[in-house]
CSV table of C-alpha atoms in Angstrom, one decimal:
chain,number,residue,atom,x,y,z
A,1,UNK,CA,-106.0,22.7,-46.0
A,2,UNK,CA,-107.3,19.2,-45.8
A,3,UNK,CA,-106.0,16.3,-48.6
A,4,UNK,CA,-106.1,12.7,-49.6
A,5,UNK,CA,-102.8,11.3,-48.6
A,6,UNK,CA,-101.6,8.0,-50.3
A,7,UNK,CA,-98.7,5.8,-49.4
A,8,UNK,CA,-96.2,4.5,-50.9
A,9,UNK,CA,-96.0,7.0,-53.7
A,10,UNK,CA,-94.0,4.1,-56.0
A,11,UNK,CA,-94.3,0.4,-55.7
A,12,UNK,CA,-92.5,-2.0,-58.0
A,13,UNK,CA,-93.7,-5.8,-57.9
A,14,UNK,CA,-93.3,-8.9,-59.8
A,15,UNK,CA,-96.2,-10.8,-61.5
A,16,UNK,CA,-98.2,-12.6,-59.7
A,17,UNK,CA,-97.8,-10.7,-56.3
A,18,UNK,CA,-99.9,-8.7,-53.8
A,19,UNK,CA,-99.6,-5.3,-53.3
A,20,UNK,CA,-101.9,-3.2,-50.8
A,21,UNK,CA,-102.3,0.7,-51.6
A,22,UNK,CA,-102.7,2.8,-48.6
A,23,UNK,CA,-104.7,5.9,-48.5
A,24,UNK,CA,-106.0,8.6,-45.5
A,25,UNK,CA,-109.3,10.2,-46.8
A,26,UNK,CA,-110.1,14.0,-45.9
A,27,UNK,CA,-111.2,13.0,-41.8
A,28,UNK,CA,-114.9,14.3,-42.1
A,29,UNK,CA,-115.5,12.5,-45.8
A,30,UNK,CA,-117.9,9.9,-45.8
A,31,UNK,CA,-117.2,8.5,-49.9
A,32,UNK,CA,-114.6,7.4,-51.0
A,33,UNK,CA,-113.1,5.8,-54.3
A,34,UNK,CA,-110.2,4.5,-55.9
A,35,UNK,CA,-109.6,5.5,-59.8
A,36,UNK,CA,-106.7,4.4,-61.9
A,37,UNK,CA,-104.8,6.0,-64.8
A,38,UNK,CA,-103.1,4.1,-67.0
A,39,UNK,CA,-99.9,5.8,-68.5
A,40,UNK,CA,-100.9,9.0,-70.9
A,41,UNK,CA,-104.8,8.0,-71.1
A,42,UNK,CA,-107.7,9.1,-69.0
A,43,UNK,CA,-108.6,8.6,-65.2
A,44,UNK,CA,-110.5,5.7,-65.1
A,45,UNK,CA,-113.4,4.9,-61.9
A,46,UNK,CA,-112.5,1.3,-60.3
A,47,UNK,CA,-115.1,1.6,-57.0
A,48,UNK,CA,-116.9,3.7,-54.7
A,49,UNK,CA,-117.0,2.9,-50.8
A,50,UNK,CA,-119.8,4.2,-48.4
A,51,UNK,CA,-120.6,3.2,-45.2
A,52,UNK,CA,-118.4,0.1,-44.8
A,53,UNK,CA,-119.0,-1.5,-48.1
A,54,UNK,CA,-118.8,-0.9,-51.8
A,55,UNK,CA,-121.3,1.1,-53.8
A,56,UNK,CA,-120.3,0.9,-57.1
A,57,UNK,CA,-118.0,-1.0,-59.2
A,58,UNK,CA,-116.7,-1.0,-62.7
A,59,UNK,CA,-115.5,-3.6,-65.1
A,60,UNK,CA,-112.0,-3.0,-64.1
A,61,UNK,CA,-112.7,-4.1,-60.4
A,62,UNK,CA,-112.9,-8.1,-60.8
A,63,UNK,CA,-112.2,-10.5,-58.1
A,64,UNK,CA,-108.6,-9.5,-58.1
A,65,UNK,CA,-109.1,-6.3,-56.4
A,66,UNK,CA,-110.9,-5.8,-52.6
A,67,UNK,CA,-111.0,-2.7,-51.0
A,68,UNK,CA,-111.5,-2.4,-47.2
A,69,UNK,CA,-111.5,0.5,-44.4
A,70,UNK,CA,-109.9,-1.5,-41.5
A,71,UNK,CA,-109.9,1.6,-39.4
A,72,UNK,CA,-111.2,4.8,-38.7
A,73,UNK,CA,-108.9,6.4,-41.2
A,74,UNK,CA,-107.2,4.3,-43.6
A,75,UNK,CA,-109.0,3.2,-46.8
A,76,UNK,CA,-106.7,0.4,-48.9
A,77,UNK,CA,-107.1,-1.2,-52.2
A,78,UNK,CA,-105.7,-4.5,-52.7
A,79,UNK,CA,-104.4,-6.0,-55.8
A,80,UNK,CA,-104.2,-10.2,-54.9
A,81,UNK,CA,-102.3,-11.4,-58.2
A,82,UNK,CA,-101.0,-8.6,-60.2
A,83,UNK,CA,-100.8,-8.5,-63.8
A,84,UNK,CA,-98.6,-6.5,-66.0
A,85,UNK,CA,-101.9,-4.6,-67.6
A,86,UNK,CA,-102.2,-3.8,-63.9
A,87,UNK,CA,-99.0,-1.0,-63.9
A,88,UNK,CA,-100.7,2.7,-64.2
A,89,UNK,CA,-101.4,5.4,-61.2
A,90,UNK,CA,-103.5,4.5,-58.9
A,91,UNK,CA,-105.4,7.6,-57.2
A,92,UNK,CA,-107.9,7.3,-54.1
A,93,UNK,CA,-110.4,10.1,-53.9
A,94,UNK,CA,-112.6,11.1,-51.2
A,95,UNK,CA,-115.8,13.3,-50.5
A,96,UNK,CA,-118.0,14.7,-48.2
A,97,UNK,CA,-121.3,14.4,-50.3
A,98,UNK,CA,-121.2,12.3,-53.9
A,99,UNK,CA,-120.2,14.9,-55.7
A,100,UNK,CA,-117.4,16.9,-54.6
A,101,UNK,CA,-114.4,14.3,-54.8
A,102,UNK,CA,-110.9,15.6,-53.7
A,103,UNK,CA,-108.0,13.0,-55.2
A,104,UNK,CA,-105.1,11.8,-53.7
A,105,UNK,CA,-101.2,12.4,-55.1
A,106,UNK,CA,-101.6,9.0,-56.3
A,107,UNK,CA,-99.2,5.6,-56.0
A,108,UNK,CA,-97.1,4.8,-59.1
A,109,UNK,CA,-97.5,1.1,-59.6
A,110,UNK,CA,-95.4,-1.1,-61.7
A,111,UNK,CA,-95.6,-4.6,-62.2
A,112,UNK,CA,-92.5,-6.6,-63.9
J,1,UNK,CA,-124.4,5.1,-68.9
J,2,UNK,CA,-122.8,8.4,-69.1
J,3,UNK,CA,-119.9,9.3,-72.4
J,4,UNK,CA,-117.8,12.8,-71.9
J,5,UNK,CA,-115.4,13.3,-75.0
J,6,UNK,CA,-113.2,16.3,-74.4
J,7,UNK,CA,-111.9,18.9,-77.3
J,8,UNK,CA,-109.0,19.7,-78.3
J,9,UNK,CA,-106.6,16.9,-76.8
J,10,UNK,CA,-103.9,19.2,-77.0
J,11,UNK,CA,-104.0,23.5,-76.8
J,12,UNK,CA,-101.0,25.7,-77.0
J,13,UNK,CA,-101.5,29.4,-76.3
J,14,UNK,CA,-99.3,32.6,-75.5
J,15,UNK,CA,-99.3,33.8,-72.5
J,16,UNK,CA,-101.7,36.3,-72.1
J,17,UNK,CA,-104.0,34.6,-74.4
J,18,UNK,CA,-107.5,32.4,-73.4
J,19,UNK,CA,-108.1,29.3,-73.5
J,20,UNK,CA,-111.1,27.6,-74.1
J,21,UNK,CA,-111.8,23.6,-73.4
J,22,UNK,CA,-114.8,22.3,-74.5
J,23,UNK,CA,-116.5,19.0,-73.4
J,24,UNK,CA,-119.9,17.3,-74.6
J,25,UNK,CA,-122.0,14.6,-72.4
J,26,UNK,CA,-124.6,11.9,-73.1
J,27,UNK,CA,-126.6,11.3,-70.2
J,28,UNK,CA,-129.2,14.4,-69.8
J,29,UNK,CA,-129.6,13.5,-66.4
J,30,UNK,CA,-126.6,14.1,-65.3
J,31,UNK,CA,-126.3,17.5,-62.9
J,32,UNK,CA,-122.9,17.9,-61.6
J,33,UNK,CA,-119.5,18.7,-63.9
J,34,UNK,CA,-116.2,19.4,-62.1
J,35,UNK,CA,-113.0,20.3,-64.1
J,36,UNK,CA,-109.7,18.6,-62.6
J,37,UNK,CA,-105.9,20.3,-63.8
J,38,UNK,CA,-103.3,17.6,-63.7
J,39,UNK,CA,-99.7,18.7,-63.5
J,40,UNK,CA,-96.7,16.3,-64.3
J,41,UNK,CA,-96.7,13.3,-61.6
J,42,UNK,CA,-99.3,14.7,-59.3
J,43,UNK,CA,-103.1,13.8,-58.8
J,44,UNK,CA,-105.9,15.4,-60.4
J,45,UNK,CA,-106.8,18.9,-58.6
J,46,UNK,CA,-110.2,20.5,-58.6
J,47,UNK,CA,-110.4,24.0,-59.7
J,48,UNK,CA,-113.8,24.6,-60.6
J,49,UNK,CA,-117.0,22.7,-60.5
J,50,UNK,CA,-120.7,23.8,-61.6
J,51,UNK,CA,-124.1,22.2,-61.0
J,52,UNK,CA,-127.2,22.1,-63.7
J,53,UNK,CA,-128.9,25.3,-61.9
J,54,UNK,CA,-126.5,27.7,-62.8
J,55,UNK,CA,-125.1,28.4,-66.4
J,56,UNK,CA,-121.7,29.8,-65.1
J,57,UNK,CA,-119.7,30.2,-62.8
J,58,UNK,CA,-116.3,32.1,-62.4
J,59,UNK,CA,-113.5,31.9,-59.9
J,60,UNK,CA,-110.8,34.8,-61.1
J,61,UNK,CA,-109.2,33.5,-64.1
J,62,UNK,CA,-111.2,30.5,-64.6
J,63,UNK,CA,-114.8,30.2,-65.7
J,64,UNK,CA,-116.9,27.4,-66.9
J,65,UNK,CA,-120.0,27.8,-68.6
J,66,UNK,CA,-123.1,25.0,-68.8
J,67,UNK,CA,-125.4,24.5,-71.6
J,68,UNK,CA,-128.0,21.6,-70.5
J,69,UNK,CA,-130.1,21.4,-73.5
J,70,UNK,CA,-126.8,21.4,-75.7
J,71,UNK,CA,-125.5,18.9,-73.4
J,72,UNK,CA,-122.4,20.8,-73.2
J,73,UNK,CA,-119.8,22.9,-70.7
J,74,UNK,CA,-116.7,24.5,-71.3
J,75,UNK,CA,-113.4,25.6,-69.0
J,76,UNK,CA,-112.2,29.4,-70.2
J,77,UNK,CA,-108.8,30.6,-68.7
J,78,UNK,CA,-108.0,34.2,-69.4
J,79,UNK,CA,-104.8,35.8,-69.1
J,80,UNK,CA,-102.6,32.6,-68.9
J,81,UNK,CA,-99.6,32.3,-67.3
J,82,UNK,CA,-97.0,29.6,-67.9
J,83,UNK,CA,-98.1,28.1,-64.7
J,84,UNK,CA,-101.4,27.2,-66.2
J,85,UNK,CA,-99.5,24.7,-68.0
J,86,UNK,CA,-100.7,21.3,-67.3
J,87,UNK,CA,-103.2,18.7,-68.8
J,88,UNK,CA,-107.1,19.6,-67.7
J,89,UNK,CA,-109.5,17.2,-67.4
J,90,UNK,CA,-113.6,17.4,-67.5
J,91,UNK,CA,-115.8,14.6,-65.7
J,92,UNK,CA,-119.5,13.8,-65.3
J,93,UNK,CA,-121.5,11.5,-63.5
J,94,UNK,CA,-122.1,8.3,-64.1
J,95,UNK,CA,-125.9,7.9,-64.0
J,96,UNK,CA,-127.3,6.7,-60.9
J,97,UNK,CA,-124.0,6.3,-59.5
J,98,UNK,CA,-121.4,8.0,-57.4
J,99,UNK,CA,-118.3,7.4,-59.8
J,100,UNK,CA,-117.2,10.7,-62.5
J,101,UNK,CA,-116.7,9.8,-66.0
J,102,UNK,CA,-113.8,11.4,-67.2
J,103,UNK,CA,-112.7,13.0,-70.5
J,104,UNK,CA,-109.8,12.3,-72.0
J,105,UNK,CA,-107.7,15.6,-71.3
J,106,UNK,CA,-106.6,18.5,-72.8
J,107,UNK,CA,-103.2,19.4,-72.6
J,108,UNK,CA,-102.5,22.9,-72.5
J,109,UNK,CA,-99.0,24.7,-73.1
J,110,UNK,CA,-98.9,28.3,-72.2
J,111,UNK,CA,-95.8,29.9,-73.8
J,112,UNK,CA,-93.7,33.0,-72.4
């Protein structure tokens, strides 16, 4: 069966650094999103990606984060300066019509 | 935009036993609720979603019924098994957007 891959599954960085999350959507998905989940509390929506640009954003997703699709499969989420409010899992999701969304393992970040 | 608050946060059963998870939304418009189970250090998994036209819908153990005007829908899981065991999580649309609004979770414990 199809899934949402992510890579790497654990990333520890310091303050201040870039980290880039890596994720392989379901191959014939056309949405994709990246959601967050902060230690013990609920998943929380960052964006929504269509068609080579973002559809939707929420508060969460300031000028910090980008996301791009540099290829036919890949679909990353950048942090440029991370904070330490920025540690929780990060899940990408994908979906073949708006609804439907399949989520990824997830990438366990940390920032010290 | 769209609320979903989820009921009981936590739900300890025999096995054997149902279970019943209950969540409530805001935004009438919204047509689409999927239910996500979450197990320790994993991503969220899709077991069963239902759309506005239908008022339930069951996949063997699991069923989840959908009252619109109520602005309502509920998981039930019969016969449990200690592999049920996890943390279950309902989501909604945001309105006129792509991105689900999560509840909060239910964590259910399914003793042997």
């Amino acid at each position: 069966e199809p899934e949402v891959t992510q890579t790497p599954s654990h990333q520890v960085t310091q303050m201040g650094q870039e980290v880039i999350l890596r994720c392989v959507p379901i191959s014939n998905h056309l949405y994709f999103y990246w959601y967050r989940q902060i230690l013990g509390q609920k998943v929380e929506f960052l964006v929504s990606f269509y068609n080579n640009e973002i559809s939707e954003k929420s508060e969460i997703f300031d000028d910090q984060f980008s996301v791009e699709r540099p290829d036919g499969s890949n679909f990353t989420l950048k942090i440029r300066s991370t904070k330490l409010e920025d540690s929780a899992m990060y899940f990408c999701a994908s979906s073949e019509s708006f609804e439907t969304q399949y989520f990824g393992p997830g990438t366990r970040l940390l920032v010290l | 935009g769209e609320n979903v608050e989820q009921h009981p946060s936590t739900l300890s059963v025999q096995e054997g036993d149902s279970a019943v998870i209950k969540c409530t939304y805001s935004d009438s418009a919204s047509n689409y609720f999927p239910w996500y189970k979450q197990e320790l250090g994993k991503g969220p998994q899709l077991i069963i979603d239902i759309r506005s036209n239908v008022g339930e819908k069951k996949d063997q153990r699991i069923a989840v019924t959908l009252n619109k005007t109520a602005k309502h829908f509920s998981l039930h899981i019969t016969e449990t098994q200690p592999e049920d065991s996890a943390v279950y999580f309902c989501a909604a649309p945001k309105q006129a957007g792509t991105a689900l609004i999560f509840g909060k979770g239910t964590t259910l414990s399914v003793s042997s």
